[in-house]
């Protein structure tokens, strides 16, 4: 269904967005692939990979893609970096093949981050990878075409508000170089909106991932971007545009909300080490166990996991990141049915508690998860993800379902397991050893069309 005219505004929205006008059924249809996907690849790649977290010989704290801000690099100095950016080892086929092998169903890559450098052939600004580097190729073109070839959805991250090298672009904490001063609306009209239009028209992204809205982004200015987005009625975009537009998805970052966002679409984005953009000195990679448990925990709460890789200045995804993704992909090859297209746990067990002593970053009681097991479901089946292997039997106290069978998903013969149910008490006899050291999935078939 094409939105020919821009619908009139509703309330705080000077221009109605698709979320304002579509029916719940239209929204379900538009979000269907994304909800079923559960798992995507975030890619933070830009000219910040050249310094890679080090400036004038000194390591710079903070994320790699924030180096210009955190080291207060003058605009003229930062603008020297593209001349050193020649990622000749970049291989779109390899990157997309890795995402596929990892079991990821969509890719979201940075088209322009807060530093203002465009990773695509942009007519709106010459500060881009085709015009300003010896590389001269358009990696978004190559990735979009390869994603199409390999049947994986292609999305784009765009920093619509912060831009540290364009006059008038916003900067958290304020500008540090007079060259950054200017009018925000002029920046939006001469760079950000033209580039968003280029991205939509040239690369046809399935997802647009906005970031760090500031008070500069008024409802009226955001509405000018929404007018563009409304022309793409299948486009999915997140809650970070600004101007009072909620978008489609909540975007918890670097953490998994204890209860998710019941009834909402949400996606935890997370790094494998501690930085989004490449840093040569960040080798603190999360283990495959932690990353896979995170994926299952998120799916058990009805969310998506957007897991990040940060390629280096040669165009290579750090091997420790690729290795972890490959390992998770192997697990998904066998057990993907328990993740893709599933719904959240039907059980009340929160698998954790709020600490009486520890506080989180916001000063509230910290959530302390237990990594015993999780559950996901689809009609007629409940998947029990056993992180710890019970001795003898798996015991469920509030089954609230009518079990008709049980087997281990990784058992190619789906050998029936003995089980006994008395009311809400369910016990399933298990073999002595798990089939997977990180997560062995116990399938309970149920008579209920959709478990309560
Ligand atoms: C934060 C960071 C940004 C990163 C984003 C990913 O907003 O500022 O660098 O791209 O998180 O969610």
Short mmCIF file of C-alpha atoms and ligand atoms in Angstrom, two decimals:
data_model
loop_
_atom_site.label_atom_id
_atom_site.label_comp_id
_atom_site.label_asym_id
_atom_site.label_seq_id
_atom_site.Cartn_x
_atom_site.Cartn_y
_atom_site.Cartn_z
CA UNK A 1 0.00 0.00 0.00
CA UNK A 2 1.62 3.27 -1.11
CA UNK A 3 1.22 6.40 0.93
CA UNK A 4 0.73 8.87 -1.93
CA UNK A 5 -0.07 11.93 0.14
CA UNK A 6 1.51 12.68 3.50
CA UNK A 7 -1.25 12.10 6.05
CA UNK A 8 -2.12 15.11 8.15
CA UNK A 9 -0.49 15.37 11.56
CA UNK A 10 -1.85 13.81 14.71
CA UNK A 11 -1.37 15.61 18.06
CA UNK A 12 2.31 16.22 18.74
CA UNK A 13 3.20 14.93 15.29
CA UNK A 14 3.11 17.72 12.70
CA UNK A 15 3.26 14.98 10.05
CA UNK A 16 1.68 11.59 10.74
CA UNK A 17 4.14 8.72 10.61
CA UNK A 18 3.23 5.23 9.48
CA UNK A 19 2.90 4.20 13.11
CA UNK A 20 0.18 6.88 13.44
CA UNK A 21 -1.85 5.71 10.48
CA UNK A 22 -1.49 1.96 9.99
CA UNK A 23 -3.89 -0.61 11.53
CA UNK A 24 -2.56 -3.19 14.03
CA UNK A 25 -2.87 -5.82 11.28
CA UNK A 26 -0.84 -3.65 8.87
CA UNK A 27 1.79 -3.15 11.56
CA UNK A 28 1.94 -6.90 12.28
CA UNK A 29 2.41 -7.57 8.56
CA UNK A 30 5.12 -4.90 8.27
CA UNK A 31 7.00 -6.14 11.37
CA UNK A 32 6.52 -9.89 10.68
CA UNK A 33 9.95 -10.61 9.12
CA UNK A 34 11.73 -8.55 11.77
CA UNK A 35 9.97 -10.29 14.69
CA UNK A 36 10.70 -13.70 13.22
CA UNK A 37 14.35 -12.77 12.58
CA UNK A 38 15.27 -12.36 16.28
CA UNK A 39 18.97 -11.83 15.42
CA UNK A 40 20.91 -9.32 13.30
CA UNK A 41 24.43 -8.05 12.66
CA UNK A 42 25.30 -4.48 13.61
CA UNK A 43 28.38 -3.13 11.80
CA UNK A 44 30.16 0.00 12.98
CA UNK A 45 32.68 0.88 10.29
CA UNK A 46 34.11 4.27 9.48
CA UNK A 47 37.19 6.40 9.18
CA UNK A 48 37.53 6.18 12.99
CA UNK A 49 39.00 2.69 12.33
CA UNK A 50 42.18 4.47 11.16
CA UNK A 51 43.18 5.89 14.60
CA UNK A 52 41.54 2.77 16.13
CA UNK A 53 41.32 4.27 19.59
CA UNK A 54 44.76 5.92 19.67
CA UNK A 55 45.49 9.62 19.06
CA UNK A 56 48.94 11.21 19.03
CA UNK A 57 50.30 7.96 20.40
CA UNK A 58 47.99 7.89 23.40
CA UNK A 59 45.04 5.51 23.91
CA UNK A 60 41.72 7.39 24.07
CA UNK A 61 39.04 6.16 26.48
CA UNK A 62 35.55 5.60 25.15
CA UNK A 63 34.13 3.86 22.08
CA UNK A 64 36.26 3.82 18.95
CA UNK A 65 33.72 5.74 16.89
CA UNK A 66 33.71 8.56 19.49
CA UNK A 67 37.45 9.29 19.24
CA UNK A 68 36.98 12.70 17.56
CA UNK A 69 34.69 13.78 20.41
CA UNK A 70 36.59 12.18 23.28
CA UNK A 71 40.00 13.43 22.14
CA UNK A 72 38.53 16.80 21.13
CA UNK A 73 40.15 16.41 17.70
CA UNK A 74 39.88 19.62 15.63
CA UNK A 75 37.77 19.28 12.48
CA UNK A 76 40.70 20.08 10.15
CA UNK A 77 42.83 17.33 11.77
CA UNK A 78 40.05 14.74 11.60
CA UNK A 79 39.47 15.60 7.95
CA UNK A 80 43.01 14.34 7.21
CA UNK A 81 42.03 10.78 8.11
CA UNK A 82 40.17 9.71 4.91
CA UNK A 83 43.40 10.08 2.93
CA UNK A 84 44.77 7.19 5.06
CA UNK A 85 41.63 5.04 4.72
CA UNK A 86 42.11 2.41 1.99
CA UNK A 87 40.38 -0.80 3.21
CA UNK A 88 41.51 -2.96 0.30
CA UNK A 89 40.71 -6.19 2.22
CA UNK A 90 37.02 -5.25 2.42
CA UNK A 91 34.99 -8.10 0.95
CA UNK A 92 31.20 -7.69 0.88
CA UNK A 93 30.73 -11.37 0.00
CA UNK A 94 32.76 -12.44 3.02
CA UNK A 95 30.92 -10.11 5.40
CA UNK A 96 27.45 -11.15 4.24
CA UNK A 97 28.51 -14.81 4.20
CA UNK A 98 29.66 -14.43 7.81
CA UNK A 99 26.30 -12.91 8.81
CA UNK A 100 24.54 -15.84 7.14
CA UNK A 101 26.85 -18.42 8.70
CA UNK A 102 26.25 -16.72 12.04
CA UNK A 103 22.51 -17.29 11.64
CA UNK A 104 21.83 -13.56 11.51
CA UNK A 105 18.81 -12.54 9.43
CA UNK A 106 19.56 -8.84 8.87
CA UNK A 107 22.47 -6.43 8.76
CA UNK A 108 22.51 -2.81 9.97
CA UNK A 109 25.65 -0.88 8.99
CA UNK A 110 26.69 2.68 9.77
CA UNK A 111 26.11 4.88 6.71
CA UNK A 112 27.21 8.01 8.60
CA UNK A 113 28.14 8.10 12.26
CA UNK A 114 28.48 11.09 14.58
CA UNK A 115 31.78 12.09 12.93
CA UNK A 116 29.90 13.01 9.76
CA UNK A 117 31.93 10.78 7.42
CA UNK A 118 29.67 9.05 4.88
CA UNK A 119 30.49 5.42 4.06
CA UNK A 120 28.70 5.75 0.72
CA UNK A 121 28.78 7.74 -2.52
CA UNK A 122 26.99 10.89 -1.39
CA UNK A 123 26.31 13.93 -3.55
CA UNK A 124 25.25 15.86 -0.44
CA UNK A 125 28.75 15.89 1.10
CA UNK A 126 32.19 15.21 -0.38
CA UNK A 127 33.31 13.97 3.07
CA UNK A 128 32.65 10.42 1.99
CA UNK A 129 34.47 7.20 1.20
CA UNK A 130 34.24 7.53 -2.59
CA UNK A 131 35.35 11.17 -2.90
CA UNK A 132 37.76 11.52 0.02
CA UNK A 133 39.71 8.23 0.19
CA UNK A 134 42.10 6.29 -2.07
CA UNK A 135 39.61 3.40 -1.77
CA UNK A 136 37.06 5.17 -3.99
CA UNK A 137 34.53 2.28 -3.74
CA UNK A 138 31.05 2.41 -2.21
CA UNK A 139 30.87 -0.38 0.41
CA UNK A 140 27.15 0.18 1.01
CA UNK A 141 26.46 -0.45 -2.67
CA UNK A 142 28.52 -3.65 -2.59
CA UNK A 143 26.93 -4.83 0.68
CA UNK A 144 23.36 -3.98 -0.39
CA UNK A 145 23.83 -5.93 -3.64
CA UNK A 146 25.47 -8.88 -1.85
CA UNK A 147 22.74 -8.95 0.81
CA UNK A 148 20.16 -9.08 -1.97
CA UNK A 149 22.08 -11.94 -3.63
CA UNK A 150 22.32 -13.91 -0.39
CA UNK A 151 18.75 -13.19 0.76
CA UNK A 152 19.50 -11.28 3.97
CA UNK A 153 17.76 -8.01 4.89
CA UNK A 154 19.90 -4.88 4.64
CA UNK A 155 19.57 -1.96 7.06
CA UNK A 156 21.36 1.33 7.62
CA UNK A 157 22.34 3.24 10.74
CA UNK A 158 22.33 7.02 10.27
CA UNK A 159 23.31 9.64 12.86
CA UNK A 160 20.75 12.25 11.90
CA UNK A 161 21.46 14.72 14.68
CA UNK A 162 25.08 14.62 15.81
CA UNK A 163 27.62 15.55 13.14
CA UNK A 164 30.99 16.73 14.42
CA UNK A 165 32.43 17.86 11.08
CA UNK A 166 29.47 19.64 9.48
CA UNK A 167 28.68 23.23 10.56
CA UNK A 168 25.52 23.16 12.67
CA UNK A 169 25.65 19.43 13.38
CA UNK A 170 24.90 18.62 17.03
CA UNK A 171 27.57 17.38 19.44
CA UNK A 172 26.92 15.91 22.87
CA UNK A 173 28.37 18.32 25.43
CA UNK A 174 28.68 21.10 22.83
CA UNK A 175 31.13 21.99 20.04
CA UNK A 176 34.88 22.07 20.67
CA UNK A 177 35.93 23.65 17.38
CA UNK A 178 34.54 26.86 15.85
CA UNK A 179 34.39 25.04 12.52
CA UNK A 180 31.49 23.06 13.99
CA UNK A 181 29.37 26.15 14.65
CA UNK A 182 26.35 26.80 12.46
CA UNK A 183 22.60 26.42 12.25
CA UNK A 184 21.17 22.96 13.02
CA UNK A 185 18.21 23.34 10.64
CA UNK A 186 20.59 24.35 7.85
CA UNK A 187 22.74 21.25 8.59
CA UNK A 188 19.61 19.13 8.45
CA UNK A 189 18.40 20.67 5.19
CA UNK A 190 21.77 20.66 3.42
CA UNK A 191 23.26 17.37 4.66
CA UNK A 192 21.23 15.01 6.85
CA UNK A 193 17.90 15.08 4.97
CA UNK A 194 19.53 14.92 1.50
CA UNK A 195 21.67 11.98 2.69
CA UNK A 196 18.68 10.15 4.20
CA UNK A 197 16.93 10.63 0.86
CA UNK A 198 20.00 9.26 -0.98
CA UNK A 199 20.12 6.24 1.33
CA UNK A 200 16.43 5.44 0.84
CA UNK A 201 16.50 5.92 -2.94
CA UNK A 202 19.82 4.17 -3.66
CA UNK A 203 20.04 1.31 -1.14
CA UNK A 204 16.37 0.62 -0.30
CA UNK A 205 17.12 -0.36 3.31
CA UNK A 206 14.65 -2.59 5.18
CA UNK A 207 15.63 -0.83 8.42
CA UNK A 208 16.74 2.74 9.21
CA UNK A 209 18.47 2.97 12.57
CA UNK A 210 18.60 6.57 13.87
CA UNK A 211 20.74 7.55 16.83
CA UNK A 212 21.27 10.12 19.62
CA UNK A 213 18.46 12.62 19.03
CA UNK A 214 19.04 15.98 20.75
CA UNK A 215 16.61 18.81 21.67
CA UNK A 216 17.68 20.46 18.39
CA UNK A 217 15.48 17.89 16.62
CA UNK A 218 12.11 19.61 17.07
CA UNK A 219 8.83 17.87 16.08
CA UNK A 220 8.72 20.13 13.01
CA UNK A 221 12.24 19.21 11.87
CA UNK A 222 11.72 15.51 12.60
CA UNK A 223 8.48 15.71 10.59
CA UNK A 224 10.50 16.68 7.53
CA UNK A 225 12.38 13.38 7.86
CA UNK A 226 9.14 11.49 8.53
CA UNK A 227 7.75 12.83 5.23
CA UNK A 228 10.60 10.94 3.53
CA UNK A 229 10.09 7.79 5.59
CA UNK A 230 6.36 7.76 4.83
CA UNK A 231 7.18 7.17 1.17
CA UNK A 232 8.50 3.69 2.14
CA UNK A 233 5.55 1.97 3.83
CA UNK A 234 7.51 -1.24 4.55
CA UNK A 235 10.44 0.56 6.19
CA UNK A 236 11.14 -0.26 9.85
CA UNK A 237 12.75 2.48 11.92
CA UNK A 238 13.67 2.79 15.59
CA UNK A 239 12.79 5.06 18.52
CA UNK A 240 15.84 7.34 18.16
CA UNK A 241 14.70 9.82 15.48
CA UNK A 242 13.61 12.43 18.04
CA UNK A 243 10.89 15.09 17.76
CA UNK A 244 8.45 12.92 19.73
CA UNK A 245 8.25 10.11 17.14
CA UNK A 246 8.31 6.66 18.87
CA UNK A 247 9.21 4.74 15.69
CA UNK A 248 8.80 0.96 15.67
CA UNK A 249 11.36 -0.45 18.06
CA UNK A 250 12.68 0.18 21.56
CA UNK A 251 16.48 0.13 21.53
CA UNK A 252 18.05 -0.90 24.87
CA UNK A 253 21.79 -0.63 24.42
CA UNK A 254 24.48 -2.89 25.96
CA UNK A 255 21.96 -4.47 28.32
CA UNK A 256 18.96 -6.79 28.33
CA UNK A 257 15.92 -5.31 30.11
CA UNK A 258 14.92 -7.76 32.90
CA UNK A 259 11.38 -8.16 31.57
CA UNK A 260 11.94 -6.92 28.00
CA UNK A 261 9.21 -4.56 26.75
CA UNK A 262 6.02 -6.66 26.96
CA UNK A 263 3.74 -5.94 24.02
CA UNK A 264 6.34 -3.84 22.19
CA UNK A 265 8.94 -4.56 19.52
CA UNK A 266 12.39 -4.17 21.00
CA UNK A 267 15.98 -4.90 20.16
CA UNK A 268 19.02 -5.01 22.41
CA UNK A 269 22.10 -3.80 20.55
CA UNK A 270 25.41 -4.93 21.99
CA UNK A 271 29.12 -5.04 21.29
CA UNK A 272 31.15 -8.25 21.42
CA UNK A 273 34.00 -6.41 23.13
CA UNK A 274 33.65 -2.93 24.64
CA UNK A 275 33.52 -0.75 21.54
CA UNK A 276 31.23 -0.30 18.52
CA UNK A 277 33.91 1.08 16.20
CA UNK A 278 37.27 -0.71 15.96
CA UNK A 279 39.88 -0.11 18.68
CA UNK A 280 43.24 -1.88 18.37
CA UNK A 281 43.55 -2.15 22.14
CA UNK A 282 40.10 -3.54 23.02
CA UNK A 283 40.47 -7.31 23.12
CA UNK A 284 37.95 -7.87 25.90
CA UNK A 285 35.65 -10.12 23.87
CA UNK A 286 32.60 -11.68 25.51
CA UNK A 287 32.63 -15.48 25.41
CA UNK A 288 30.49 -17.46 22.98
CA UNK A 289 28.60 -18.79 26.02
CA UNK A 290 27.68 -15.28 27.20
CA UNK A 291 26.70 -14.16 23.69
CA UNK A 292 24.53 -17.23 23.03
CA UNK A 293 22.89 -17.03 26.46
CA UNK A 294 22.16 -13.36 25.72
CA UNK A 295 20.48 -14.28 22.42
CA UNK A 296 18.31 -16.89 24.15
CA UNK A 297 17.52 -14.60 27.10
CA UNK A 298 16.44 -11.84 24.69
CA UNK A 299 14.33 -14.22 22.57
CA UNK A 300 12.70 -15.58 25.75
CA UNK A 301 11.54 -12.01 26.42
CA UNK A 302 10.28 -11.44 22.87
CA UNK A 303 13.13 -9.21 21.68
CA UNK A 304 15.80 -9.09 18.97
CA UNK A 305 19.57 -9.18 19.40
CA UNK A 306 21.55 -6.77 17.21
CA UNK A 307 25.11 -7.94 17.81
CA UNK A 308 27.92 -5.66 16.63
CA UNK A 309 31.16 -6.20 14.75
CA UNK A 310 33.72 -3.42 14.30
CA UNK A 311 35.85 -3.96 11.17
CA UNK A 312 39.37 -2.49 11.12
CA UNK A 313 40.87 0.06 8.69
CA UNK A 314 41.84 -2.72 6.26
CA UNK A 315 38.20 -3.86 6.05
CA UNK A 316 38.65 -6.98 8.18
CA UNK A 317 36.19 -8.08 10.86
CA UNK A 318 38.33 -8.94 13.92
CA UNK A 319 38.82 -12.75 13.94
CA UNK A 320 37.78 -13.14 17.61
CA UNK A 321 34.42 -11.57 16.67
CA UNK A 322 34.02 -13.71 13.54
CA UNK A 323 34.92 -16.89 15.44
CA UNK A 324 32.23 -16.28 18.07
CA UNK A 325 29.62 -15.56 15.42
CA UNK A 326 30.55 -18.75 13.55
CA UNK A 327 30.16 -20.79 16.75
CA UNK A 328 26.72 -19.32 17.46
CA UNK A 329 25.80 -20.00 13.85
CA UNK A 330 26.69 -23.68 14.31
CA UNK A 331 24.37 -23.85 17.32
CA UNK A 332 21.58 -22.12 15.39
CA UNK A 333 21.99 -24.53 12.49
CA UNK A 334 20.89 -27.31 14.87
CA UNK A 335 18.61 -25.35 17.23
CA UNK A 336 17.39 -22.35 15.24
CA UNK A 337 13.79 -23.59 15.41
CA UNK A 338 13.85 -22.64 19.11
CA UNK A 339 14.75 -19.01 18.31
CA UNK A 340 13.49 -17.87 14.89
CA UNK A 341 9.79 -17.03 14.76
CA UNK A 342 9.27 -17.93 18.41
CA UNK A 343 7.33 -16.05 21.08
CA UNK A 344 8.40 -15.20 24.64
CA UNK A 345 8.33 -17.62 27.54
CA UNK A 346 4.86 -18.74 28.68
CA UNK A 347 6.14 -19.10 32.25
CA UNK A 348 6.28 -16.66 35.15
CA UNK A 349 9.81 -17.52 36.29
CA UNK A 350 11.77 -14.22 35.93
CA UNK A 351 15.14 -16.05 36.04
CA UNK A 352 16.68 -13.45 38.27
CA UNK A 353 16.06 -10.93 41.03
CA UNK A 354 16.79 -7.33 41.94
CA UNK A 355 19.85 -7.06 44.17
CA UNK A 356 19.41 -5.87 47.74
CA UNK A 357 22.89 -4.33 47.67
CA UNK A 358 24.13 -3.74 44.08
CA UNK A 359 22.94 -0.69 42.10
CA UNK A 360 22.78 -0.29 38.32
CA UNK A 361 24.11 2.70 36.32
CA UNK A 362 20.93 4.65 37.09
CA UNK A 363 21.31 4.01 40.83
CA UNK A 364 18.37 1.58 40.97
CA UNK A 365 18.68 -1.97 42.42
CA UNK A 366 20.67 -3.99 39.91
CA UNK A 367 19.01 -6.94 38.16
CA UNK A 368 20.91 -10.18 38.84
CA UNK A 369 19.92 -12.82 36.26
CA UNK A 370 20.19 -16.54 36.94
CA UNK A 371 21.55 -18.53 34.01
CA UNK A 372 19.76 -21.82 34.74
CA UNK A 373 17.33 -22.07 31.82
CA UNK A 374 15.04 -20.02 29.58
CA UNK A 375 11.95 -20.76 27.50
CA UNK A 376 10.65 -19.77 24.08
CA UNK A 377 7.53 -21.03 22.34
CA UNK A 378 5.56 -21.47 19.22
CA UNK A 379 2.05 -22.96 18.83
CA UNK A 380 2.17 -26.59 19.98
CA UNK A 381 5.73 -26.43 21.29
CA UNK A 382 7.65 -25.00 24.22
CA UNK A 383 11.46 -24.90 24.04
CA UNK A 384 13.27 -25.23 27.34
CA UNK A 385 16.83 -23.92 26.91
CA UNK A 386 18.89 -25.80 29.50
CA UNK A 387 22.02 -23.81 30.30
CA UNK A 388 22.68 -25.92 33.44
CA UNK A 389 22.09 -29.65 33.05
CA UNK A 390 19.70 -30.95 35.72
CA UNK A 391 20.51 -34.26 37.39
CA UNK A 392 17.92 -36.86 36.41
CA UNK A 393 14.88 -34.79 35.50
CA UNK A 394 13.84 -31.31 34.45
CA UNK A 395 11.15 -30.13 36.84
CA UNK A 396 8.59 -27.44 36.03
CA UNK A 397 6.32 -26.26 38.82
CA UNK A 398 3.94 -23.99 36.88
CA UNK A 399 3.64 -25.89 33.63
CA UNK A 400 0.29 -24.28 32.72
CA UNK A 401 0.22 -26.45 29.61
CA UNK A 402 -0.88 -29.93 28.66
CA UNK A 403 2.31 -31.83 27.71
CA UNK A 404 1.92 -34.48 25.01
CA UNK A 405 5.58 -35.34 24.45
CA UNK A 406 9.21 -34.39 25.04
CA UNK A 407 12.51 -34.77 23.17
CA UNK A 408 15.86 -33.04 22.74
CA UNK A 409 15.97 -30.78 19.68
CA UNK A 410 19.60 -31.66 18.91
CA UNK A 411 18.80 -35.40 18.94
CA UNK A 412 18.40 -36.17 15.23
CA UNK A 413 15.98 -38.98 16.06
CA UNK A 414 13.93 -36.84 18.49
CA UNK A 415 13.94 -39.85 20.82
CA UNK A 416 10.85 -39.54 23.09
CA UNK A 417 11.73 -38.73 26.71
CA UNK A 418 9.69 -40.07 29.63
CA UNK A 419 7.64 -37.40 31.37
CA UNK A 420 4.99 -37.16 34.05
CA UNK A 421 2.53 -34.31 34.57
CA UNK A 422 0.38 -33.82 37.65
CA UNK A 423 -1.58 -30.58 37.24
CA UNK A 424 0.99 -27.82 36.83
CA UNK A 425 3.85 -30.08 37.92
CA UNK A 426 5.82 -31.48 35.00
CA UNK A 427 8.89 -33.74 35.22
CA UNK A 428 10.88 -34.81 32.17
CA UNK A 429 13.51 -37.55 32.50
CA UNK A 430 16.78 -36.47 30.91
CA UNK A 431 19.84 -38.43 29.75
CA UNK A 432 22.94 -38.19 31.92
CA UNK A 433 24.74 -35.70 29.63
CA UNK A 434 23.64 -32.59 27.69
CA UNK A 435 23.96 -32.56 23.90
CA UNK A 436 25.43 -29.05 23.93
CA UNK A 437 27.73 -27.50 26.56
CA UNK A 438 26.13 -24.03 26.27
CA UNK A 439 22.43 -24.70 25.64
CA UNK A 440 20.67 -28.04 25.15
CA UNK A 441 17.08 -27.48 24.03
CA UNK A 442 14.34 -29.66 25.52
CA UNK A 443 11.18 -29.59 23.38
CA UNK A 444 7.84 -30.10 25.11
CA UNK A 445 5.00 -30.67 22.69
CA UNK A 446 1.66 -29.43 23.95
CA UNK A 447 -1.97 -29.98 23.12
CA UNK A 448 -2.64 -26.28 23.62
CA UNK A 449 -2.82 -24.37 20.32
CA UNK A 450 -0.87 -21.51 21.94
CA UNK A 451 0.48 -22.03 25.47
CA UNK A 452 -1.00 -19.49 27.92
C1 LIG B 1 25.45 4.97 21.29
C2 LIG B 1 26.76 5.50 20.78
C3 LIG B 1 26.95 5.25 19.32
C4 LIG B 1 26.56 3.87 18.88
C5 LIG B 1 25.18 3.54 19.43
C6 LIG B 1 24.79 2.12 19.08
O1 LIG B 1 24.41 5.79 20.87
O2 LIG B 1 26.78 6.89 20.93
O3 LIG B 1 28.32 5.47 19.03
O4 LIG B 1 26.51 3.87 17.47
O5 LIG B 1 25.20 3.65 20.83
O6 LIG B 1 23.55 1.86 19.72
#
